Amino acid sequence: MTRKGNPATLDVDRARRETPGCANVVHLNNAGAALPPAVVTDAVVDHLRLEARMGGYEAAAAAVASVNNVYDAIARLIGSRPHEIAVVENATRAWDMAFYAMRFGPGDRILTARAEYASNVIAFLQTAARTGARIEVVDDDEHGQFSVDDLRRRLDDDVKLVAVTHVPTQSGLVNPAAEIGRLTRAAGVPFLLDACQSIGQLPIDVAEIGCDVLSATGRKYLRGPRGTGFLYVSDRLIDQLDPPFLDLHAATWTDHDRYELRPDARRFESWETNYATKIGLGVAVDYALRWGIESIEDRVTTLATYLRRRLAELPGVVVQDRGKRLCGIVSFTVDGIPAAEIQAHLARAQINTSTSTVTSARYDLAARGLSAIVRASVHYYNTEDEIDLLCAALSRLPNGRPR
Ligand SMILES: *Cc1c(COP(=O)(O)O)cnc(C)c1O
């Protein structure tokens, strides 16, 4: 990614003041769901109250500018055009709508990554069983990231899709999306990028990456409401994608036995939707853009580097992140103590973390002989003091190491 000059230093005190949850918890589960800023929660609640006061349809009409703002905000965030965006209820639905809109036949190949998310792989497996398409997992390189050289070797006319997770749920890895995009564009193969964990913590420009489709969620690094997600579909590909289900918003019933699909990405939406959270997502994106994604990445990377260094000093703790470029997700194990026990121990100290088990990323974790990892994911509003609290709590683990 090209950086637009030096990122401004982020005012962490202000970020914390604007985030009510910071007063209650040490929140290191930002890859699960980040704490929302008050402006997001207020926008959602205000709209629910407006609906209660004047009626849901009437509230949507009254708030039409805030509703439509979400498309403009996301377009600014990822460098697309607003009509290339569909707003849906989560990243999985976004990804599925695009994936199941593609046609595969016997012998077609789908190339994916070791880091791939379970839900995506489950969809590949179902599609392979139905159509005879084949799934191939591209190797990792010596750094533990997606091997662009292996992709180059595998790309040929039978490859109908390259689908890659940018940042996996289970580690700090950042896959080389733009290098993948250069190859897929040259080969004329659609590139579907799962940007669920990278959106909001890393700069993303769809033109620079060269992906044709991108899926993302609202509640993770974007700090939006739960139950929100979006899909970007490039104008290059939209005409080739026939959504797996349609309604009177995605299409128009034009004649007795005819309908016409919407020409834009909103063919992947449905008519009924949660307007309050849709407005909230737009507010969250605008809020992130005001901080600046480069500044956010800078702060998140600094904190994650500090956390990895502190963890590595603790006896028995093994940082499990691999890759040339790392982000705000820090994965680790502790010798002799199951990940779930560590998470529970930390929760008792009001420190929120998460775990990933082999069933959420089998191509990756199983290959590394890991059944589960603990995930501590930092955001820009976290502090070095909070990281020190995490490490202090780890050094007090009741059994096993460290002591
Ligand atoms: C969380 C996650 C998803 C799923 O997002 P939802 O909004 O929960 O549907 C997909 N891919 C990756 C890499 C994720 O971490």
Short mmCIF file of C-alpha atoms and ligand atoms in Angstrom, two decimals:
data_model
loop_
_atom_site.label_atom_id
_atom_site.label_comp_id
_atom_site.label_asym_id
_atom_site.label_seq_id
_atom_site.Cartn_x
_atom_site.Cartn_y
_atom_site.Cartn_z
CA MET A 1 0.00 0.00 0.00
CA THR A 2 1.30 3.46 -0.76
CA ARG A 3 1.21 5.69 2.25
CA LYS A 4 0.07 9.24 1.99
CA GLY A 5 2.94 10.83 3.92
CA ASN A 6 3.54 10.21 7.59
CA PRO A 7 0.41 9.25 9.48
CA ALA A 8 -0.64 11.74 12.14
CA THR A 9 -0.10 10.58 15.71
CA LEU A 10 -3.39 9.48 17.07
CA ASP A 11 -4.87 11.13 20.19
CA VAL A 12 -5.41 7.99 22.25
CA ASP A 13 -6.92 9.87 25.22
CA ARG A 14 -9.59 11.34 22.99
CA ALA A 15 -10.25 7.97 21.35
CA ARG A 16 -10.81 6.48 24.81
CA ARG A 17 -13.02 9.34 25.97
CA GLU A 18 -15.17 8.80 22.90
CA THR A 19 -15.45 5.05 23.64
CA PRO A 20 -17.56 4.37 26.76
CA GLY A 21 -16.47 0.73 26.98
CA CYS A 22 -12.86 1.72 27.66
CA ALA A 23 -13.90 2.67 31.20
CA ASN A 24 -15.12 -0.87 31.95
CA VAL A 25 -12.93 -3.45 30.30
CA VAL A 26 -9.53 -4.14 28.84
CA HIS A 27 -10.87 -4.96 25.41
CA LEU A 28 -8.41 -7.07 23.40
CA ASN A 29 -11.09 -8.78 21.34
CA ASN A 30 -11.29 -6.25 18.54
CA ALA A 31 -11.07 -9.01 15.94
CA GLY A 32 -14.27 -10.40 17.49
CA ALA A 33 -16.15 -7.14 17.84
CA ALA A 34 -14.49 -3.83 18.66
CA LEU A 35 -15.94 -1.38 21.16
CA PRO A 36 -18.05 1.13 19.25
CA PRO A 37 -17.52 4.86 19.70
CA ALA A 38 -20.46 6.66 21.33
CA VAL A 39 -21.38 8.36 18.05
CA VAL A 40 -22.15 4.98 16.49
CA THR A 41 -24.31 3.76 19.35
CA ASP A 42 -26.10 7.11 19.49
CA ALA A 43 -26.86 7.05 15.76
CA VAL A 44 -28.35 3.55 16.02
CA VAL A 45 -30.42 4.27 19.13
CA ASP A 46 -31.58 7.65 17.79
CA HIS A 47 -32.92 6.01 14.67
CA LEU A 48 -34.71 3.28 16.64
CA ARG A 49 -36.35 6.03 18.70
CA LEU A 50 -37.30 7.90 15.54
CA GLU A 51 -38.93 4.73 14.20
CA ALA A 52 -40.86 4.32 17.44
CA ARG A 53 -41.97 7.94 17.34
CA MET A 54 -43.06 8.29 13.73
CA GLY A 55 -43.19 4.84 12.09
CA GLY A 56 -40.49 2.75 10.44
CA TYR A 57 -41.12 3.71 6.82
CA GLU A 58 -41.55 7.34 7.71
CA ALA A 59 -38.32 7.31 9.75
CA ALA A 60 -36.43 5.77 6.82
CA ALA A 61 -37.73 8.53 4.55
CA ALA A 62 -36.84 11.21 7.08
CA ALA A 63 -33.32 9.79 7.47
CA VAL A 64 -32.72 9.01 3.80
CA ALA A 65 -29.55 11.10 3.64
CA SER A 66 -27.99 9.23 6.61
CA VAL A 67 -29.04 5.90 5.13
CA ASN A 68 -27.54 6.68 1.74
CA ASN A 69 -24.41 8.08 3.34
CA VAL A 70 -23.24 4.56 4.12
CA TYR A 71 -22.59 3.86 0.42
CA ASP A 72 -20.58 7.05 -0.04
CA ALA A 73 -18.63 6.45 3.16
CA ILE A 74 -17.69 2.86 2.21
CA ALA A 75 -16.80 3.97 -1.32
CA ARG A 76 -14.41 6.56 0.16
CA LEU A 77 -12.98 3.93 2.51
CA ILE A 78 -12.10 1.41 -0.21
CA GLY A 79 -11.71 3.63 -3.29
CA SER A 80 -14.74 2.28 -5.13
CA ARG A 81 -17.88 3.94 -6.45
CA PRO A 82 -21.00 3.96 -4.26
CA HIS A 83 -23.04 1.83 -6.68
CA GLU A 84 -20.43 -0.95 -6.41
CA ILE A 85 -21.42 -1.48 -2.74
CA ALA A 86 -24.16 -3.64 -1.23
CA VAL A 87 -24.89 -3.33 2.48
CA VAL A 88 -25.95 -6.61 4.05
CA GLU A 89 -26.22 -8.20 7.48
CA ASN A 90 -22.71 -9.61 7.85
CA ALA A 91 -19.55 -10.45 5.94
CA THR A 92 -20.50 -14.08 5.46
CA ARG A 93 -23.74 -13.14 3.73
CA ALA A 94 -21.82 -10.66 1.59
CA TRP A 95 -19.22 -13.25 0.61
CA ASP A 96 -21.85 -15.97 0.02
CA MET A 97 -24.02 -13.77 -2.17
CA ALA A 98 -21.09 -13.17 -4.50
CA PHE A 99 -19.65 -16.68 -4.37
CA TYR A 100 -22.96 -18.47 -4.96
CA ALA A 101 -23.64 -16.06 -7.85
CA MET A 102 -20.70 -17.61 -9.73
CA ARG A 103 -21.09 -20.64 -11.96
CA PHE A 104 -18.76 -23.62 -11.70
CA GLY A 105 -18.62 -26.87 -13.61
CA PRO A 106 -16.67 -30.16 -13.52
CA GLY A 107 -12.92 -29.59 -13.65
CA ASP A 108 -13.14 -25.88 -12.82
CA ARG A 109 -10.57 -24.94 -10.21
CA ILE A 110 -10.99 -22.63 -7.25
CA LEU A 111 -7.70 -21.46 -5.73
CA THR A 112 -7.63 -20.42 -2.12
CA ALA A 113 -5.27 -19.76 0.78
CA ARG A 114 -4.07 -21.70 3.81
CA ALA A 115 -5.42 -18.89 5.95
CA GLU A 116 -8.93 -19.26 4.55
CA TYR A 117 -11.90 -18.79 6.87
CA ALA A 118 -14.00 -21.87 7.68
CA SER A 119 -17.28 -20.51 6.31
CA ASN A 120 -15.67 -19.82 2.95
CA VAL A 121 -14.15 -23.29 2.78
CA ILE A 122 -17.45 -24.91 3.73
CA ALA A 123 -19.04 -23.09 0.77
CA PHE A 124 -16.21 -24.33 -1.50
CA LEU A 125 -16.76 -27.89 -0.33
CA GLN A 126 -20.51 -27.72 -0.88
CA THR A 127 -20.00 -26.23 -4.34
CA ALA A 128 -17.35 -28.81 -5.24
CA ALA A 129 -19.73 -31.61 -4.24
CA ARG A 130 -22.55 -30.09 -6.30
CA THR A 131 -20.64 -29.13 -9.43
CA GLY A 132 -17.44 -31.16 -9.68
CA ALA A 133 -15.29 -28.04 -9.27
CA ARG A 134 -11.96 -28.62 -7.51
CA ILE A 135 -10.50 -26.70 -4.60
CA GLU A 136 -6.77 -26.11 -4.43
CA VAL A 137 -4.96 -24.58 -1.51
CA VAL A 138 -2.08 -22.39 -2.60
CA ASP A 139 1.06 -22.97 -0.53
CA ASP A 140 2.48 -20.54 1.97
CA ASP A 141 5.92 -19.12 1.28
CA GLU A 142 8.94 -19.22 3.60
CA HIS A 143 7.48 -16.33 5.64
CA GLY A 144 4.22 -18.19 6.25
CA GLN A 145 2.16 -15.95 3.97
CA PHE A 146 0.31 -16.78 0.74
CA SER A 147 2.90 -17.74 -1.89
CA VAL A 148 2.50 -15.53 -4.93
CA ASP A 149 4.98 -17.76 -6.79
CA ASP A 150 2.85 -20.84 -6.15
CA LEU A 151 -0.21 -18.94 -7.37
CA ARG A 152 1.65 -18.00 -10.56
CA ARG A 153 2.48 -21.68 -11.17
CA ARG A 154 -1.12 -22.76 -10.68
CA LEU A 155 -2.94 -20.07 -12.68
CA ASP A 156 -4.27 -21.39 -15.97
CA ASP A 157 -7.48 -21.40 -18.00
CA ASP A 158 -9.20 -23.89 -15.70
CA VAL A 159 -8.95 -21.53 -12.75
CA LYS A 160 -12.33 -19.83 -12.40
CA LEU A 161 -11.80 -18.05 -9.09
CA VAL A 162 -9.04 -17.00 -6.70
CA ALA A 163 -10.56 -16.48 -3.25
CA VAL A 164 -8.23 -15.36 -0.47
CA THR A 165 -8.59 -14.17 3.10
CA HIS A 166 -6.59 -10.96 3.50
CA VAL A 167 -6.11 -11.16 7.29
CA PRO A 168 -7.19 -14.42 8.89
CA THR A 169 -9.29 -14.65 12.00
CA GLN A 170 -6.63 -16.78 13.73
CA SER A 171 -3.37 -14.82 13.35
CA GLY A 172 -1.63 -11.54 12.66
CA LEU A 173 -0.74 -12.47 9.09
CA VAL A 174 -1.47 -10.01 6.27
CA ASN A 175 -1.61 -11.80 2.93
CA PRO A 176 -0.08 -9.97 -0.07
CA ALA A 177 -3.40 -8.97 -1.64
CA ALA A 178 -2.08 -6.48 -4.20
CA GLU A 179 0.47 -9.00 -5.53
CA ILE A 180 -2.29 -11.56 -5.89
CA GLY A 181 -4.43 -8.95 -7.66
CA ARG A 182 -1.70 -8.20 -10.18
CA LEU A 183 -1.60 -11.86 -11.19
CA THR A 184 -5.35 -12.40 -11.32
CA ARG A 185 -5.91 -9.24 -13.35
CA ALA A 186 -3.25 -10.30 -15.84
CA ALA A 187 -4.81 -13.77 -16.07
CA GLY A 188 -8.38 -12.45 -16.27
CA VAL A 189 -9.49 -14.57 -13.30
CA PRO A 190 -11.96 -13.11 -10.75
CA PHE A 191 -10.38 -12.34 -7.36
CA LEU A 192 -12.59 -12.50 -4.27
CA LEU A 193 -10.98 -10.95 -1.21
CA ASP A 194 -12.26 -11.61 2.31
CA ALA A 195 -11.31 -8.33 3.98
CA CYS A 196 -13.26 -8.97 7.15
CA GLN A 197 -10.32 -8.52 9.52
CA SER A 198 -8.34 -6.01 7.48
CA ILE A 199 -11.09 -3.45 6.90
CA GLY A 200 -10.72 -0.62 9.39
CA GLN A 201 -7.20 -1.52 10.50
CA LEU A 202 -5.29 -1.45 7.19
CA PRO A 203 -5.66 0.89 4.21
CA ILE A 204 -7.66 -0.86 1.50
CA ASP A 205 -7.95 0.42 -2.02
CA VAL A 206 -9.72 -1.95 -4.38
CA ALA A 207 -8.07 -0.42 -7.44
CA GLU A 208 -4.62 -0.86 -5.95
CA ILE A 209 -5.39 -4.41 -4.80
CA GLY A 210 -7.08 -5.35 -8.06
CA CYS A 211 -9.79 -7.48 -6.47
CA ASP A 212 -13.12 -7.83 -8.25
CA VAL A 213 -15.14 -8.68 -5.17
CA LEU A 214 -14.51 -7.82 -1.52
CA SER A 215 -16.48 -8.74 1.58
CA ALA A 216 -16.25 -7.09 4.99
CA THR A 217 -18.00 -6.83 8.30
CA GLY A 218 -19.02 -3.80 10.35
CA ARG A 219 -18.40 -4.88 13.91
CA LYS A 220 -14.70 -5.76 13.87
CA TYR A 221 -11.98 -3.17 13.16
CA LEU A 222 -14.52 -0.71 11.74
CA ARG A 223 -16.19 -0.45 15.17
CA GLY A 224 -19.66 -0.51 13.63
CA PRO A 225 -22.82 -2.17 14.94
CA ARG A 226 -23.19 -5.95 15.05
CA GLY A 227 -25.22 -7.48 12.23
CA THR A 228 -23.73 -5.29 9.51
CA GLY A 229 -21.49 -6.09 6.58
CA PHE A 230 -20.89 -5.03 3.03
CA LEU A 231 -19.97 -6.37 -0.37
CA TYR A 232 -18.01 -4.60 -3.07
CA VAL A 233 -18.50 -5.88 -6.61
CA SER A 234 -16.55 -4.20 -9.36
CA ASP A 235 -18.41 -2.94 -12.41
CA ARG A 236 -16.05 -5.28 -14.33
CA LEU A 237 -17.76 -8.35 -12.89
CA ILE A 238 -21.29 -7.34 -11.96
CA ASP A 239 -22.93 -8.48 -15.20
CA GLN A 240 -21.55 -11.98 -14.75
CA LEU A 241 -22.99 -12.46 -11.28
CA ASP A 242 -26.50 -13.85 -10.90
CA PRO A 243 -27.47 -13.63 -7.20
CA PRO A 244 -28.55 -16.89 -5.56
CA PHE A 245 -31.75 -15.22 -4.39
CA LEU A 246 -33.66 -12.21 -5.54
CA ASP A 247 -36.47 -10.04 -4.33
CA LEU A 248 -38.28 -6.91 -5.48
CA HIS A 249 -35.35 -4.73 -4.37
CA ALA A 250 -32.69 -6.76 -6.16
CA ALA A 251 -34.83 -6.99 -9.29
CA THR A 252 -37.97 -5.44 -10.83
CA TRP A 253 -40.93 -7.48 -12.05
CA THR A 254 -41.20 -5.77 -15.42
CA ASP A 255 -43.73 -7.92 -17.25
CA HIS A 256 -45.97 -10.94 -16.67
CA ASP A 257 -43.10 -13.42 -17.06
CA ARG A 258 -40.09 -11.16 -16.82
CA TYR A 259 -37.90 -9.44 -14.29
CA GLU A 260 -34.85 -7.25 -14.58
CA LEU A 261 -31.92 -7.37 -12.23
CA ARG A 262 -30.68 -4.15 -10.71
CA PRO A 263 -27.61 -3.09 -12.71
CA ASP A 264 -25.51 -2.37 -9.61
CA ALA A 265 -24.20 -4.18 -6.55
CA ARG A 266 -27.45 -3.67 -4.68
CA ARG A 267 -28.79 -6.70 -6.54
CA PHE A 268 -27.19 -8.53 -3.59
CA GLU A 269 -29.28 -6.72 -0.99
CA SER A 270 -32.81 -7.47 0.10
CA TRP A 271 -35.65 -5.02 0.56
CA GLU A 272 -36.09 -5.28 4.28
CA THR A 273 -33.13 -4.24 6.31
CA ASN A 274 -32.10 -2.77 9.64
CA TYR A 275 -32.02 0.96 8.92
CA ALA A 276 -30.66 1.88 12.34
CA THR A 277 -27.57 -0.28 12.00
CA LYS A 278 -27.12 0.72 8.37
CA ILE A 279 -26.95 4.35 9.49
CA GLY A 280 -24.62 3.28 12.31
CA LEU A 281 -22.27 1.57 9.86
CA GLY A 282 -22.00 4.76 7.83
CA VAL A 283 -21.21 6.71 10.99
CA ALA A 284 -18.55 4.15 11.95
CA VAL A 285 -16.87 4.38 8.54
CA ASP A 286 -16.87 8.18 8.63
CA TYR A 287 -15.46 8.06 12.15
CA ALA A 288 -12.62 5.75 11.06
CA LEU A 289 -11.88 7.99 8.08
CA ARG A 290 -11.66 11.01 10.37
CA TRP A 291 -8.88 9.31 12.35
CA GLY A 292 -7.26 8.24 9.10
CA ILE A 293 -6.68 4.58 8.28
CA GLU A 294 -2.91 5.13 7.98
CA SER A 295 -2.83 6.58 11.51
CA ILE A 296 -4.95 3.68 12.76
CA GLU A 297 -2.64 1.12 11.17
CA ASP A 298 0.39 2.85 12.60
CA ARG A 299 -0.98 2.81 16.15
CA VAL A 300 -2.36 -0.74 15.89
CA THR A 301 0.92 -2.09 14.54
CA THR A 302 2.94 -0.35 17.25
CA LEU A 303 0.74 -1.83 19.99
CA ALA A 304 0.75 -5.32 18.45
CA THR A 305 4.54 -5.26 18.13
CA TYR A 306 4.81 -4.30 21.80
CA LEU A 307 2.39 -7.08 22.77
CA ARG A 308 4.33 -9.72 20.80
CA ARG A 309 7.57 -8.62 22.41
CA ARG A 310 6.09 -8.74 25.93
CA LEU A 311 4.50 -12.14 25.32
CA ALA A 312 7.77 -13.57 24.02
CA GLU A 313 9.41 -12.66 27.34
CA LEU A 314 6.97 -14.81 29.32
CA PRO A 315 8.15 -18.37 29.96
CA GLY A 316 6.01 -20.99 28.21
CA VAL A 317 4.27 -18.46 25.99
CA VAL A 318 4.70 -18.93 22.23
CA VAL A 319 3.62 -16.21 19.81
CA GLN A 320 2.10 -18.04 16.83
CA ASP A 321 1.88 -15.25 14.25
CA ARG A 322 3.62 -15.84 10.94
CA GLY A 323 4.06 -13.69 7.87
CA LYS A 324 6.19 -10.91 6.47
CA ARG A 325 3.75 -8.19 7.38
CA LEU A 326 1.79 -8.40 10.64
CA CYS A 327 -1.29 -6.56 11.90
CA GLY A 328 -3.22 -6.01 15.14
CA ILE A 329 -4.17 -9.64 15.75
CA VAL A 330 -1.78 -11.44 18.08
CA SER A 331 -2.10 -15.20 18.45
CA PHE A 332 -0.31 -17.22 21.09
CA THR A 333 -0.31 -20.45 23.04
CA VAL A 334 0.88 -21.28 26.54
CA ASP A 335 2.61 -24.61 27.08
CA GLY A 336 0.38 -27.08 28.86
CA ILE A 337 -2.67 -24.82 29.22
CA PRO A 338 -5.63 -25.02 26.84
CA ALA A 339 -6.50 -21.78 25.04
CA ALA A 340 -10.03 -21.72 26.45
CA GLU A 341 -8.69 -21.87 30.00
CA ILE A 342 -6.41 -18.92 29.35
CA GLN A 343 -9.26 -16.91 27.89
CA ALA A 344 -11.43 -17.69 30.94
CA HIS A 345 -8.61 -16.75 33.31
CA LEU A 346 -8.16 -13.41 31.53
CA ALA A 347 -11.93 -12.79 31.50
CA ARG A 348 -11.95 -13.09 35.30
CA ALA A 349 -9.53 -10.16 35.33
CA GLN A 350 -11.87 -8.14 33.04
CA ILE A 351 -9.56 -8.68 30.07
CA ASN A 352 -11.41 -9.62 26.89
CA THR A 353 -9.62 -11.94 24.50
CA SER A 354 -10.80 -14.75 22.25
CA THR A 355 -9.71 -18.14 20.99
CA SER A 356 -9.61 -19.71 17.55
CA THR A 357 -9.91 -23.45 17.26
CA VAL A 358 -8.88 -25.71 14.43
CA THR A 359 -12.46 -25.84 13.09
CA SER A 360 -12.34 -22.15 12.15
CA ALA A 361 -9.14 -22.42 10.09
CA ARG A 362 -8.28 -26.05 9.45
CA TYR A 363 -5.97 -25.54 6.44
CA ASP A 364 -3.78 -23.34 8.60
CA LEU A 365 -4.00 -24.49 12.22
CA ALA A 366 -4.11 -28.24 11.50
CA ALA A 367 -1.07 -27.93 9.22
CA ARG A 368 0.80 -26.29 12.09
CA GLY A 369 -0.34 -28.91 14.60
CA LEU A 370 -2.35 -26.38 16.60
CA SER A 371 -5.75 -27.27 18.02
CA ALA A 372 -6.43 -23.78 19.37
CA ILE A 373 -4.75 -20.43 19.95
CA VAL A 374 -5.53 -17.46 22.17
CA ARG A 375 -6.19 -14.30 20.24
CA ALA A 376 -5.49 -10.87 21.69
CA SER A 377 -6.39 -8.26 19.09
CA VAL A 378 -5.51 -4.63 19.74
CA HIS A 379 -7.14 -1.48 18.43
CA TYR A 380 -5.93 2.10 18.43
CA TYR A 381 -7.77 2.94 21.64
CA ASN A 382 -5.89 0.26 23.59
CA THR A 383 -2.86 1.26 25.64
CA GLU A 384 0.52 -0.15 26.59
CA ASP A 385 -0.80 -0.26 30.19
CA GLU A 386 -3.59 -2.59 29.10
CA ILE A 387 -1.06 -4.85 27.40
CA ASP A 388 0.97 -4.88 30.60
CA LEU A 389 -2.19 -5.91 32.49
CA LEU A 390 -2.68 -8.80 30.07
CA CYS A 391 0.90 -9.98 30.57
CA ALA A 392 0.65 -9.62 34.34
CA ALA A 393 -2.51 -11.73 34.33
CA LEU A 394 -0.78 -14.36 32.19
CA SER A 395 2.08 -14.53 34.66
CA ARG A 396 -0.48 -15.36 37.37
CA LEU A 397 -1.99 -18.34 35.55
CA PRO A 398 -3.16 -20.79 38.25
CA ASN A 399 -1.61 -23.96 36.84
CA GLY A 400 1.04 -24.88 34.35
CA ARG A 401 3.45 -22.24 33.14
CA PRO A 402 4.27 -19.39 33.32
CA ARG A 403 4.35 -18.90 37.07
C1 LIG B 1 -15.27 -12.81 11.18
C2 LIG B 1 -14.78 -13.29 9.85
C3 LIG B 1 -15.68 -13.58 8.82
C4 LIG B 1 -17.18 -13.60 9.04
O1 LIG B 1 -17.72 -12.32 9.26
P1 LIG B 1 -19.21 -12.22 9.77
O2 LIG B 1 -19.51 -10.74 9.76
O3 LIG B 1 -19.23 -12.82 11.14
O4 LIG B 1 -20.07 -12.95 8.84
C5 LIG B 1 -15.20 -13.91 7.59
N1 LIG B 1 -13.87 -13.98 7.37
C6 LIG B 1 -12.96 -13.71 8.32
C7 LIG B 1 -11.51 -13.79 8.01
C8 LIG B 1 -13.39 -13.36 9.60
O5 LIG B 1 -12.51 -13.13 10.56
#
